[in-house]
Coordinates of C-alpha atoms in Angstrom, one line a residue:
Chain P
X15 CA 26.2 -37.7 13.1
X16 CA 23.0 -36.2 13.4
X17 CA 19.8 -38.0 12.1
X18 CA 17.5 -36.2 9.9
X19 CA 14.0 -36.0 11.5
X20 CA 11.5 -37.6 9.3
X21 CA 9.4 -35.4 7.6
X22 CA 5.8 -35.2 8.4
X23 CA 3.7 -35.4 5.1
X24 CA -0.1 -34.4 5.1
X25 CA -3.2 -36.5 4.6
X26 CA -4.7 -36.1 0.9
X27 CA -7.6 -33.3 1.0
X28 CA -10.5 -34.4 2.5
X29 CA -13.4 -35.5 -0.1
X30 CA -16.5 -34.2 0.8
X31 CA -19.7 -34.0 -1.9
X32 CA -18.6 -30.8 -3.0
X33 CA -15.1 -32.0 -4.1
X34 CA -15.2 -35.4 -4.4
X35 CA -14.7 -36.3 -8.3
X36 CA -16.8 -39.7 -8.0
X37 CA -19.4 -38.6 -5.8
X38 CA -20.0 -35.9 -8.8
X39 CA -19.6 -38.0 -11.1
X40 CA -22.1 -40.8 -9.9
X41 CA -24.6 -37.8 -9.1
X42 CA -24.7 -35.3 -11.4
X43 CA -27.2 -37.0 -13.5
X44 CA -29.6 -37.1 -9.9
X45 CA -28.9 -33.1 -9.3
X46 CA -28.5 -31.6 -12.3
X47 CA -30.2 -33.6 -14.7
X48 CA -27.4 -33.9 -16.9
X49 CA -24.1 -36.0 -17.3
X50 CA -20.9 -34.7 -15.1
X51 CA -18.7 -32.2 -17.8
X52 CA -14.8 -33.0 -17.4
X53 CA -11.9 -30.6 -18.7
X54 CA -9.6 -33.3 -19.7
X55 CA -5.4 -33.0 -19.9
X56 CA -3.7 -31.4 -22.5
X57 CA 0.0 -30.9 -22.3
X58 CA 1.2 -27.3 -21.6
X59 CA -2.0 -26.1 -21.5
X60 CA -4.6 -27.3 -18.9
X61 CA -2.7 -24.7 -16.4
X62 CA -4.1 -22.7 -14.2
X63 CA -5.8 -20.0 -16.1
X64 CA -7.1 -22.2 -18.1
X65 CA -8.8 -24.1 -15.6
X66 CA -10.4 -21.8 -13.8
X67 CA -12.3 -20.5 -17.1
X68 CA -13.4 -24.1 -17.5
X69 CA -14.8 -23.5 -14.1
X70 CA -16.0 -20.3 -14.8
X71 CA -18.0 -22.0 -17.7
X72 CA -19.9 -24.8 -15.8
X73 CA -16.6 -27.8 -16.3
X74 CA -17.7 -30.0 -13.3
X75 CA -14.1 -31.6 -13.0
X76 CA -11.1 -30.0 -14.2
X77 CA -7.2 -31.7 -14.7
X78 CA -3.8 -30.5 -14.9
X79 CA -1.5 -31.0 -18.1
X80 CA 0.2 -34.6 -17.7
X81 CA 3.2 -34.1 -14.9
X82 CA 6.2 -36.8 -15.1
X83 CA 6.3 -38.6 -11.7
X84 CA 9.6 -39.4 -12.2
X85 CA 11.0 -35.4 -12.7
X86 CA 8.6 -34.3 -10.0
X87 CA 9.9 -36.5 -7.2
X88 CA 13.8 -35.4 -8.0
X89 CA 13.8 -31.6 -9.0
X90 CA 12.0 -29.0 -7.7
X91 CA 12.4 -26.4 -10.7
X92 CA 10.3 -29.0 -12.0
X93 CA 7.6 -28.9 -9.1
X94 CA 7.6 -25.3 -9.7
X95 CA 7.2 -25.2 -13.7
X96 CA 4.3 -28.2 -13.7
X97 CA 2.1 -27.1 -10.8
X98 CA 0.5 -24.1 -9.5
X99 CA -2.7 -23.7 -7.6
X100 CA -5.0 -21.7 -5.7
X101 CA -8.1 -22.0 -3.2
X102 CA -10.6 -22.5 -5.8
X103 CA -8.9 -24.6 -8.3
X104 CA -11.1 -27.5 -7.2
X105 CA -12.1 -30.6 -7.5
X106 CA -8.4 -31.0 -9.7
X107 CA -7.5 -33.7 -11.4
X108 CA -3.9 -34.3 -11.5
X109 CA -2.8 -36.4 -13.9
X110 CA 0.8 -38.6 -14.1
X111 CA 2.6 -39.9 -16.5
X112 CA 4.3 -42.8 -14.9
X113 CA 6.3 -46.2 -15.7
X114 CA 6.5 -47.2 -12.0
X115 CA 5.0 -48.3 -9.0
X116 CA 7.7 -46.5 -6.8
X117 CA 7.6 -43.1 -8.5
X118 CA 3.8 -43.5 -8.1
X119 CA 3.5 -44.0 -5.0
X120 CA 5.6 -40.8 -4.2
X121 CA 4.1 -38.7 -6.5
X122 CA 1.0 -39.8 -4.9
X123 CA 2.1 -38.7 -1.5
X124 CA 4.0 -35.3 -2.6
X125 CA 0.6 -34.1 -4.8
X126 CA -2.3 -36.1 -2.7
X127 CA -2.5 -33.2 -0.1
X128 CA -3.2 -30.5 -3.1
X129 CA -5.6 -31.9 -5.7
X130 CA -8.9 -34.1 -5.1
X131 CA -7.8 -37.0 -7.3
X132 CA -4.7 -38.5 -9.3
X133 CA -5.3 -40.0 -12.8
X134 CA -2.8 -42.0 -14.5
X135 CA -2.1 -41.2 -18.1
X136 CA -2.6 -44.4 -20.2
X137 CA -3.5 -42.1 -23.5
X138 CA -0.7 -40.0 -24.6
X139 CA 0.7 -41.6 -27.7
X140 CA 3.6 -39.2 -28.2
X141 CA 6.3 -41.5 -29.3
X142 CA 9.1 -40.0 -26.6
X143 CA 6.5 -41.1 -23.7
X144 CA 6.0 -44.5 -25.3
X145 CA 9.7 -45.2 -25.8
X146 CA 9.6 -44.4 -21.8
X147 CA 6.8 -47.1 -21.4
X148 CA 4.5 -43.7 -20.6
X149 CA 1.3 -43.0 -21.2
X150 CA -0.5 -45.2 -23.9
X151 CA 2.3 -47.8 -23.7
X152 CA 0.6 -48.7 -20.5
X153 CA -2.6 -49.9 -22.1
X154 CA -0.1 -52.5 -23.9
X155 CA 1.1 -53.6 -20.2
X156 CA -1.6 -54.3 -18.3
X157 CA 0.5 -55.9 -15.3
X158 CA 1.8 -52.7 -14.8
X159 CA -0.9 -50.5 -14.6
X160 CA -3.1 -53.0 -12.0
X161 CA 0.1 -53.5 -9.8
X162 CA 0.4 -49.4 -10.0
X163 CA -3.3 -48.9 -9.3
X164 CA -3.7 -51.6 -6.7
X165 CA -0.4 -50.2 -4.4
X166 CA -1.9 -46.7 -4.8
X167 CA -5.6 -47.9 -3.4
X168 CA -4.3 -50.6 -1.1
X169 CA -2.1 -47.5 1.1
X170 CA -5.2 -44.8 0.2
X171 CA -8.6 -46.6 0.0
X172 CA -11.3 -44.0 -0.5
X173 CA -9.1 -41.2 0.7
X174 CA -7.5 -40.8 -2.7
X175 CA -9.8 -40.7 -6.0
X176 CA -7.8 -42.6 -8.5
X177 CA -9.2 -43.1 -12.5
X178 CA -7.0 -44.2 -15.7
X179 CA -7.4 -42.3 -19.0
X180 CA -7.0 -45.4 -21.5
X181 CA -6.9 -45.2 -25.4
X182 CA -9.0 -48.4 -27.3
X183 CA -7.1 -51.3 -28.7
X184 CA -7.3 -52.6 -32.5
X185 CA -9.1 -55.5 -30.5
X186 CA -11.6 -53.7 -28.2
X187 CA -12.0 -57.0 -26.1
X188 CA -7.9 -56.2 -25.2
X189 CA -9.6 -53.3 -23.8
X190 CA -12.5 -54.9 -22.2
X191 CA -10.0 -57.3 -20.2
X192 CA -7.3 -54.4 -19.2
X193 CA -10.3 -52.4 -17.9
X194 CA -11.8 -55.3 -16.1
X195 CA -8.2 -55.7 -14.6
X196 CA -8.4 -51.7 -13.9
X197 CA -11.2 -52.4 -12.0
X198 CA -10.6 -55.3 -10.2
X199 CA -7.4 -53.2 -8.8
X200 CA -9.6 -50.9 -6.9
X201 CA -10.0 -47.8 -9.6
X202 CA -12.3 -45.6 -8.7
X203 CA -13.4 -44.7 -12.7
X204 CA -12.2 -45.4 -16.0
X205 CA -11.9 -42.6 -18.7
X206 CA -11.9 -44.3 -21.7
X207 CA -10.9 -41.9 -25.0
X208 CA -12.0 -44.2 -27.9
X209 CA -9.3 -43.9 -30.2
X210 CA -6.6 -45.9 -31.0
X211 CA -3.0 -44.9 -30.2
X212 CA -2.7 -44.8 -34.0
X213 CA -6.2 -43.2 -34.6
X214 CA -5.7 -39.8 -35.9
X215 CA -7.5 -36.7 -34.0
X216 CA -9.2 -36.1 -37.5
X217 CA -10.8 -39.0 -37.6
X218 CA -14.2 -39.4 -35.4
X219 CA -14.0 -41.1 -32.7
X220 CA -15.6 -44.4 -32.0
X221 CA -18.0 -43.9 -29.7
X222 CA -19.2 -47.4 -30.3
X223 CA -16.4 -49.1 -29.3
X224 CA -16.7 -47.2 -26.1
X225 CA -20.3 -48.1 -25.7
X226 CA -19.2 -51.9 -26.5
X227 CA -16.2 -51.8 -23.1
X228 CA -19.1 -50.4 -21.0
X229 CA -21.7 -52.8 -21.9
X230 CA -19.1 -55.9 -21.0
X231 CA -18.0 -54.0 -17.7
X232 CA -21.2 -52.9 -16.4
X233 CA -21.2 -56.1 -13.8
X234 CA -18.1 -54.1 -12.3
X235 CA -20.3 -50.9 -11.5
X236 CA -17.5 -48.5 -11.8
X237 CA -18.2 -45.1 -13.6
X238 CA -17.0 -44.5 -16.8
X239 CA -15.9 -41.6 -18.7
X240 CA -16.5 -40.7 -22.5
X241 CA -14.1 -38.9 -24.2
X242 CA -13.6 -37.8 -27.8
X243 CA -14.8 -35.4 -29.9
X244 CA -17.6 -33.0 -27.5
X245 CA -17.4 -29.7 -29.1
X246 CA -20.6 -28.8 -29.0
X247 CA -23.1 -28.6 -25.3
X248 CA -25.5 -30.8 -27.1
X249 CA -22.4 -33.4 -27.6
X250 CA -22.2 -34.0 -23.8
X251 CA -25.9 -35.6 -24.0
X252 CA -25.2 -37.5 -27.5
X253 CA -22.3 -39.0 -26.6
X254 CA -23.7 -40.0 -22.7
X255 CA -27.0 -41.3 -23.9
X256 CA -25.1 -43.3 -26.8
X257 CA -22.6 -44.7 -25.2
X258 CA -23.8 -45.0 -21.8
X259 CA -21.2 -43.0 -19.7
X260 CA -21.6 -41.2 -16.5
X261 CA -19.5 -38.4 -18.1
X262 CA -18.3 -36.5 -20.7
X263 CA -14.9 -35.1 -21.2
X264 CA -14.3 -32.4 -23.3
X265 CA -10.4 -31.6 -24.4
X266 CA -9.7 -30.3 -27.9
X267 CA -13.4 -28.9 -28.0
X268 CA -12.5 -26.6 -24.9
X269 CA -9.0 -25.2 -26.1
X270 CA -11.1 -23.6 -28.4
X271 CA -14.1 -22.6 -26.7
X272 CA -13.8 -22.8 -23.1
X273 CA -17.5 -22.1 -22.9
X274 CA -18.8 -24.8 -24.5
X275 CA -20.4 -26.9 -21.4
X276 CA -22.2 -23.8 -20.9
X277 CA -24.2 -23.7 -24.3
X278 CA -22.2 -21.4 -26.4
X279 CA -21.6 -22.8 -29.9
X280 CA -19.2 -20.4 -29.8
X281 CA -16.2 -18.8 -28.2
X282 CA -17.7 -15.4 -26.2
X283 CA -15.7 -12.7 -25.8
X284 CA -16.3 -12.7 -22.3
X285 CA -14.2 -15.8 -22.2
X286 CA -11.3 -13.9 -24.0
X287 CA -11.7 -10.8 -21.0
X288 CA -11.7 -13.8 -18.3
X289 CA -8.4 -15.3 -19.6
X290 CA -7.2 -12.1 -20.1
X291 CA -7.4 -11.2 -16.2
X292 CA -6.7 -14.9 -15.0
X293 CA -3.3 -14.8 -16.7
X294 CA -2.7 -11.4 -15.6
X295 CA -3.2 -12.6 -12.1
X296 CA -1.5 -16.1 -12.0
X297 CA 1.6 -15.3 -13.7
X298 CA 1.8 -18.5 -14.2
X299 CA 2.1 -19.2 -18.2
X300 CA 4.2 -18.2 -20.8
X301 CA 3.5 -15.7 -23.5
X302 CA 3.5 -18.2 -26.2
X303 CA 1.1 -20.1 -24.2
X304 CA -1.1 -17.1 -23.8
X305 CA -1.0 -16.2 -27.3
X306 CA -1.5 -19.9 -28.3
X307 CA -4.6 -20.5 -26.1
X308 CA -5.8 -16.7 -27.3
X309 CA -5.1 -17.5 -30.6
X310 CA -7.2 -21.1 -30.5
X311 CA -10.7 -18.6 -29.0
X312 CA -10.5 -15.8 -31.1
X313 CA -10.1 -18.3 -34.5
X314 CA -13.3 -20.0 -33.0
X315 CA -14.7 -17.2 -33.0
X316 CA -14.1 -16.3 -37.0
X317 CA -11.7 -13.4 -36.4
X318 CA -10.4 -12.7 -39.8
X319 CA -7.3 -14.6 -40.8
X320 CA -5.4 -11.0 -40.7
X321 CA -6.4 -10.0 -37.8
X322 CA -4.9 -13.5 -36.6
X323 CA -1.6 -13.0 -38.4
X324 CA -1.2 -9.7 -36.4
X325 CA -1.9 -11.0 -33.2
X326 CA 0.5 -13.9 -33.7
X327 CA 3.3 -11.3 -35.0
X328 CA 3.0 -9.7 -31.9
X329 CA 6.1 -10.5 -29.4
X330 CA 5.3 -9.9 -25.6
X331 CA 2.8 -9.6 -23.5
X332 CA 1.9 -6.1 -23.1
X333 CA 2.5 -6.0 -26.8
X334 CA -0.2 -8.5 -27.4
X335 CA -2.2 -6.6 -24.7
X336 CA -1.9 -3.1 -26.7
X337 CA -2.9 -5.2 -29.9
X338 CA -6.6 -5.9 -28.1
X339 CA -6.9 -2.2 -26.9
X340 CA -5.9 -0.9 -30.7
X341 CA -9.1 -3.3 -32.0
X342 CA -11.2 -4.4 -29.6
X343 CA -13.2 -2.8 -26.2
X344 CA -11.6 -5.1 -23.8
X345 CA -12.7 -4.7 -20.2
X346 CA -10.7 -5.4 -16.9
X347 CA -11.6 -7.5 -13.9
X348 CA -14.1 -5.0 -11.9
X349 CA -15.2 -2.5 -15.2
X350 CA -19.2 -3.5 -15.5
X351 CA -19.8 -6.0 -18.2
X352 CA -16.6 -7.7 -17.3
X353 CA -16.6 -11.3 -18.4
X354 CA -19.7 -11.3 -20.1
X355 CA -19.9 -9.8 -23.4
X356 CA -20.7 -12.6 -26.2
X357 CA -19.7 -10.8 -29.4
X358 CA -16.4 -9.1 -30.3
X359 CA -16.3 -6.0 -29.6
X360 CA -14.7 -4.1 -32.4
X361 CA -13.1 -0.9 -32.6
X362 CA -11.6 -0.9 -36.3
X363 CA -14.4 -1.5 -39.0
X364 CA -13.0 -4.2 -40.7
Chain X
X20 CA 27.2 -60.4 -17.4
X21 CA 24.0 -60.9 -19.4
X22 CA 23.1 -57.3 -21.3
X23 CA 19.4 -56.0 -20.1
X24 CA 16.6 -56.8 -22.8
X25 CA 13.0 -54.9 -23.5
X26 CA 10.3 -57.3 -23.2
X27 CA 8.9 -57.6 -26.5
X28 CA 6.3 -60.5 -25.7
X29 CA 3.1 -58.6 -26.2
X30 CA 1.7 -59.5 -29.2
X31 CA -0.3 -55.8 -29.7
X32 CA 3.7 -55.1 -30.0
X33 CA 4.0 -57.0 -32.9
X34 CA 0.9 -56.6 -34.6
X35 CA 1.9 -52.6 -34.4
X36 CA 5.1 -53.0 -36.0
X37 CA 4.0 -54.9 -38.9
X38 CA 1.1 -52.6 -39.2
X39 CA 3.0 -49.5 -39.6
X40 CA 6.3 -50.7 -41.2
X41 CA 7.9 -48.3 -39.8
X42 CA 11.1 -47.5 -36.8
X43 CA 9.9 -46.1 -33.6
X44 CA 6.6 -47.6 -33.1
X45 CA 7.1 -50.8 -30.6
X46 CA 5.8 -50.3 -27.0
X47 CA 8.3 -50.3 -24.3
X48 CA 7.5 -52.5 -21.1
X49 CA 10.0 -50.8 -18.9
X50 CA 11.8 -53.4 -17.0
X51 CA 12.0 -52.7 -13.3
X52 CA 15.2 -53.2 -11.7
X53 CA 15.3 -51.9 -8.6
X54 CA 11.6 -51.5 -6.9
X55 CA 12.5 -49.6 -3.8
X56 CA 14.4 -46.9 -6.0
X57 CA 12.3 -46.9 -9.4
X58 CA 15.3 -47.7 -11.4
X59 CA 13.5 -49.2 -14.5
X60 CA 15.1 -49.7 -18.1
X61 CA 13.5 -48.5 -21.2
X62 CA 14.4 -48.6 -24.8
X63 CA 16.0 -45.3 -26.7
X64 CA 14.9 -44.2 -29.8
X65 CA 17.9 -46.6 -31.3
X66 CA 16.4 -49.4 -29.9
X67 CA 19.0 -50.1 -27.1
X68 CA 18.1 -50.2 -23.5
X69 CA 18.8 -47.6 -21.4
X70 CA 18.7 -47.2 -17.7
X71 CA 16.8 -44.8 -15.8
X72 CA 18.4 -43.9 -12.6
X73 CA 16.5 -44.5 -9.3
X74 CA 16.4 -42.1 -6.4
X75 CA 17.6 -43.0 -3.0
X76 CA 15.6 -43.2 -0.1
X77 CA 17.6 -40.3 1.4
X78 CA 17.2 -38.5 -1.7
X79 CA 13.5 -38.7 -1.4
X80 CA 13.5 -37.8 1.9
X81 CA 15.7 -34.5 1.3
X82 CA 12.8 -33.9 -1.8
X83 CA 10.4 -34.3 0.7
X84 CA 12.1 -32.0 3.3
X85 CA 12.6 -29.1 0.6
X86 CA 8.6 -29.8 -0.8
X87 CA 7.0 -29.6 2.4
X88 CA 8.9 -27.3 4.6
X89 CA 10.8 -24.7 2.1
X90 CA 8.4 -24.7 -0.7
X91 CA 5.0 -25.2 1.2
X92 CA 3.8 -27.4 -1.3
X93 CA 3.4 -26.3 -4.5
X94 CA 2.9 -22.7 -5.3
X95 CA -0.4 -20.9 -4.4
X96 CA -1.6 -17.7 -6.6
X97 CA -4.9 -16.8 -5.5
X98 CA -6.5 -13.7 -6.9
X99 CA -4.9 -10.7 -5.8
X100 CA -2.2 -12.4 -4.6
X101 CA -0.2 -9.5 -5.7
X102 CA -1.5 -7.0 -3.9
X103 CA -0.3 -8.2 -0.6
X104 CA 3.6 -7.7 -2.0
X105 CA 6.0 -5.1 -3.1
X106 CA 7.8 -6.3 -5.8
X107 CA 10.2 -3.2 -5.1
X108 CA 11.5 -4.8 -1.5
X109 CA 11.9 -8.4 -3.7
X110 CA 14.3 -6.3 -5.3
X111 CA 16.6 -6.1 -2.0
X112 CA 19.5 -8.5 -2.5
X113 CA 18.8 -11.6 -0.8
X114 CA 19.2 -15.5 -2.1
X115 CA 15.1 -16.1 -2.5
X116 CA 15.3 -13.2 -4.9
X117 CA 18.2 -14.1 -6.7
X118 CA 17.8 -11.8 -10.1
X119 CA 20.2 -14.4 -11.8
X120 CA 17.3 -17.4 -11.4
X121 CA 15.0 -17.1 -14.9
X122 CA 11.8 -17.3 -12.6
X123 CA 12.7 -14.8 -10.4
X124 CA 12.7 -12.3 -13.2
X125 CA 9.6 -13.6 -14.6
X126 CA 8.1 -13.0 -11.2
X127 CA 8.8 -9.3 -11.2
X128 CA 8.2 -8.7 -14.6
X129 CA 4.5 -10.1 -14.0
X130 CA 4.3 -7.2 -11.4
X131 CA 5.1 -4.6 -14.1
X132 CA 2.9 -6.5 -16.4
X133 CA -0.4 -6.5 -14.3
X134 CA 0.1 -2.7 -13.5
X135 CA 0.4 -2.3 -17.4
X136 CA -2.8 -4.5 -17.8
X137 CA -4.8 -2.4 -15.0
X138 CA -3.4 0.9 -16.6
X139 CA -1.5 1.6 -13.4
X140 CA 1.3 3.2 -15.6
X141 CA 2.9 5.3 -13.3
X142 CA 3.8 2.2 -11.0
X143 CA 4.5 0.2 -13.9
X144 CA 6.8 2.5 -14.9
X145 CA 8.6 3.1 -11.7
X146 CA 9.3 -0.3 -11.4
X147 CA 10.5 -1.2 -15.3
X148 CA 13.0 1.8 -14.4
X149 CA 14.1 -0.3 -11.7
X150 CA 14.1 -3.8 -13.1
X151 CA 15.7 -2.2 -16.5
X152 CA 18.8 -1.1 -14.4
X153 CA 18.9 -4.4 -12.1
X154 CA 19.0 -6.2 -15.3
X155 CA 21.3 -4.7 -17.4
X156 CA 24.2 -4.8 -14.2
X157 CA 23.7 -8.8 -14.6
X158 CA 23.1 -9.5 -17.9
X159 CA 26.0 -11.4 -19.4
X160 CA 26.8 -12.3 -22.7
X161 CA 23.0 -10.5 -23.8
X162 CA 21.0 -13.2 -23.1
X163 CA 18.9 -10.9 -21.4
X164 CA 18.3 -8.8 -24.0
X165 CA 14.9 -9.6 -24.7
X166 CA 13.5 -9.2 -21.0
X167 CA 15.1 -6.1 -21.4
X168 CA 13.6 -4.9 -24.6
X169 CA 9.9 -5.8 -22.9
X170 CA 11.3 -3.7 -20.0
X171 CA 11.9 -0.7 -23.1
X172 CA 8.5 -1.3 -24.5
X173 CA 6.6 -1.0 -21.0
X174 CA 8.9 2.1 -20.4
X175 CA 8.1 3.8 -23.4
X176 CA 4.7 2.9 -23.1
X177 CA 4.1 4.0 -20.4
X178 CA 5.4 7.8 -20.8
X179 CA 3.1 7.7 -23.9
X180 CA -0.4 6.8 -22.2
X181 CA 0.4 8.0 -18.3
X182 CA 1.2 11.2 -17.0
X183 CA 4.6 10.1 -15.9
X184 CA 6.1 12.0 -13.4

């Protein structure tokens, strides 16, 4: 019988100090007087047009939606549906949703060679993922998630970036001793989003509970990561001079207004022009998606409520596309004044 | 044979279920039972433990095979990417272009979507005409129907703002 030959798998991506998430992290207050701006996860949506109008609006760091270990070590229709990519989607965050070390490990060597750092989900308090021992459940197990970061950095050392997105306990010093843990098992950061896994997104986030876990882990000298309500350009300083992150990550805040680490208080319309032509070219999302993530800009930028309800009636893309052209001046990638316009342009007179 | 358990030590475990009084809200420690595979149990919504299978090492290894060497890692669009293909020859039959597979569609619909964006109409509409007949020869039991009615709209469309020829 003939013997398969083994495959040969690639090295992870080299790190150098333009792509290496820590080194940014650690240095960003040093070069650009200011704290390192992260585009967390969000499910479905942190895809590739999406990220790269994070980039396009000064996010330092950028991650993928949560991808299941488990489906994308089996099926590859599931490889294909979770992660696309390109040359300048960089430095990427992928993040996993993982319940063990084996899975890891292989999703580890499968995504290593294509992203500039892996981040395990230990925030996602959808029930389903829970159940699964997935995501948030993983701050309740805190066995699991050193013995999962410890294999990972044992096999990689400092050629794989590794960092866990945790939620707070009820009892913040439960957090202080998983993260110690976290650390002691070679982590390279912590992102720590300081609500519980019951806290609701409507209520503020505690950004003194976060500043309490730092203060007690400071001896380990590992960056941390503030996450939780940054809307707003002046919220990345707030919350980093409060708290005493490295970093701020932005999630919610940047469905809406991509453009927010670059100073706009609101959504411009250049943003809208961008996404336009990145989901044009990448192919890559569905239309709901496209109308959702449209849909969550133009509301930031106090469209009226009709207008809304049309563009949400419409039902396909070029559909939704011949809705902009019927009420707004909407420019294509290489027309002058692509990508930079601020206010909506209006056709209609309202 | 003794029936699998969820460890339910952790206290945090308790204090949530008492807090919220409610089904659903106890975290799972997955148990592992097999660490070379991944097989781990967790608990279903119903409470009862269910196994998750684990994937051989010559399972893996075929993953790997197909990851690396068939689909190059995962998939790359750069900008322009399209430019440098003609979603006309994807149409020849072959197995990579298999019209049946969802994402093959999807692929050349985006073709006839981006010409529509970059009001190329007369390509756009050259190759709806095409898709639109492709499609309909396969589509069974109309669950095409609405790729096809996005074909119509681009086809009509396109006759209205292009000089068609």
């Amino acid at each position: 019988m003939e013997t398969k030959k083994k495959v040969v798998i690639p090295r992870p991506k080299p790190l150098t100090s333009e792509n290496d998430p820590l080194h940014i992290i650690k240095t960003r207050m040093v070069t650009h007087n200011r704290p390192a701006t992260i585009a967390g996860p969000m499910v479905r949506y942190s895809k590739l047009p999406f990220r790269q109008i994070c980039r396009d609006y000064n996010a330092d760091i950028v991650y993928s939606p949560m991808i299941l270990a488990r489906e994308f070590v089996r099926n590859e229709h599931a490889r294909q549906a979770d992660f696309s990519r390109n040359s300048s989607d960089t430095p990427l965050i992928v993040q996993v949703g993982v319940n063990n070390v084996t899975d890891l490990l292989k999703f580890c060597e499968m995504v290593a060679p294509y992203c500039d750092g892996i981040g395990i989900n230990c925030g996602c308090p959808i029930k389903e993922q829970i159940r699964e021992g997935i995501g948030c459940a993983l701050i309740y197990n805190p066995d699991l998630l050193s013995s999962m970061v410890r294999t990972v950095k044992e096999k990689y050392k400092d050629t794989l970036r590794l960092e866990t997105k945790i939620r707070i306990h009820d009892d913040l010093d439960t957090t202080v001793e998983l993260c110690r843990r976290v650390c002691d098992a070679g982590a390279d950061w912590i992102t720590i989003h300081g609500r519980t896994r019951r806290t609701r997104s409507s209520q503020p986030v505690n950004l003194d509970a976060i500043k309490y876990i730092i203060s007690k882990i400071k001896d380990k000298n590992i960056p941390v990561v503030a996450n939780g309500d940054c809307f707003q350009l002046s919220d990345v300083t707030r919350i980093a001079d409060y708290t005493g992150a490295n970093a701020v990550m932005a999630v919610r805040g940047l469905l809406e207004n991509p453009a927010l680490f670059s100073g706009y208080g609101r959504c411009p319309w250049g943003c809208i022009e961008r996404f336009w032509y990145r989901t044009i070219e990448y192919t890559c999302l569905p239309f709901q998606l496209t109308q959702h993530h449209l849909f969550c800009m133009l509301e930031n930028m106090q469209l009226s409520k009709s207008l809304l309800k049309e563009l949400m009636s419409t039902k396909s893309l070029p559909e939704m596309l011949d809705w902009f052209e019927d009420n707004f001046e909407l420019k294509r990638y290489g027309e002058k004044g692509f990508g930079e316009r601020v206010e909506i342009p209006y056709i209609k007179i309202e | 044979m003794e029936s699998l358990k969820i460890d339910d030590s952790n206290t945090d475990n308790e204090v949530f279920t008492k807090q919220n009084g409610k089904k659903d809200q106890a975290v799972t420690k997955p148990i592992a039972i097999d660490s070379t595979t991944g097989e781990v149990v967790v608990r279903k919504s119903t409470g009862k433990a269910k196994i998750r299978k684990g994937q051989s090492e010559e399972e893996y290894q075929n993953q790997l095979d197909h990851y690396f060497n068939v689909e190059k890692g995962p998939t790359i669009t750069e900008d322009n990417w399209m430019d440098s293909i003609d979603p006309l020859d994807m149409l020849n039959d072959n197995i990579e272009n298999d019209l049946s597979i969802k994402n093959v569609r999807h692929k050349l619909t985006s073709f006839c979507e981006r010409y529509y964006y970059y009001k190329r109409y007369q390509e756009c509409y050259n190759l709806a005409i095409k898709l639109r007949e492709k499609y309909q020869a396969i589509n069974k039991k109309n669950k095409m129907d609405r790729e096809i009615e996005g074909l119509d709209y681009l086809i009509d469309k396109c006759i209205l703002k292009g000089d068609i020829s």
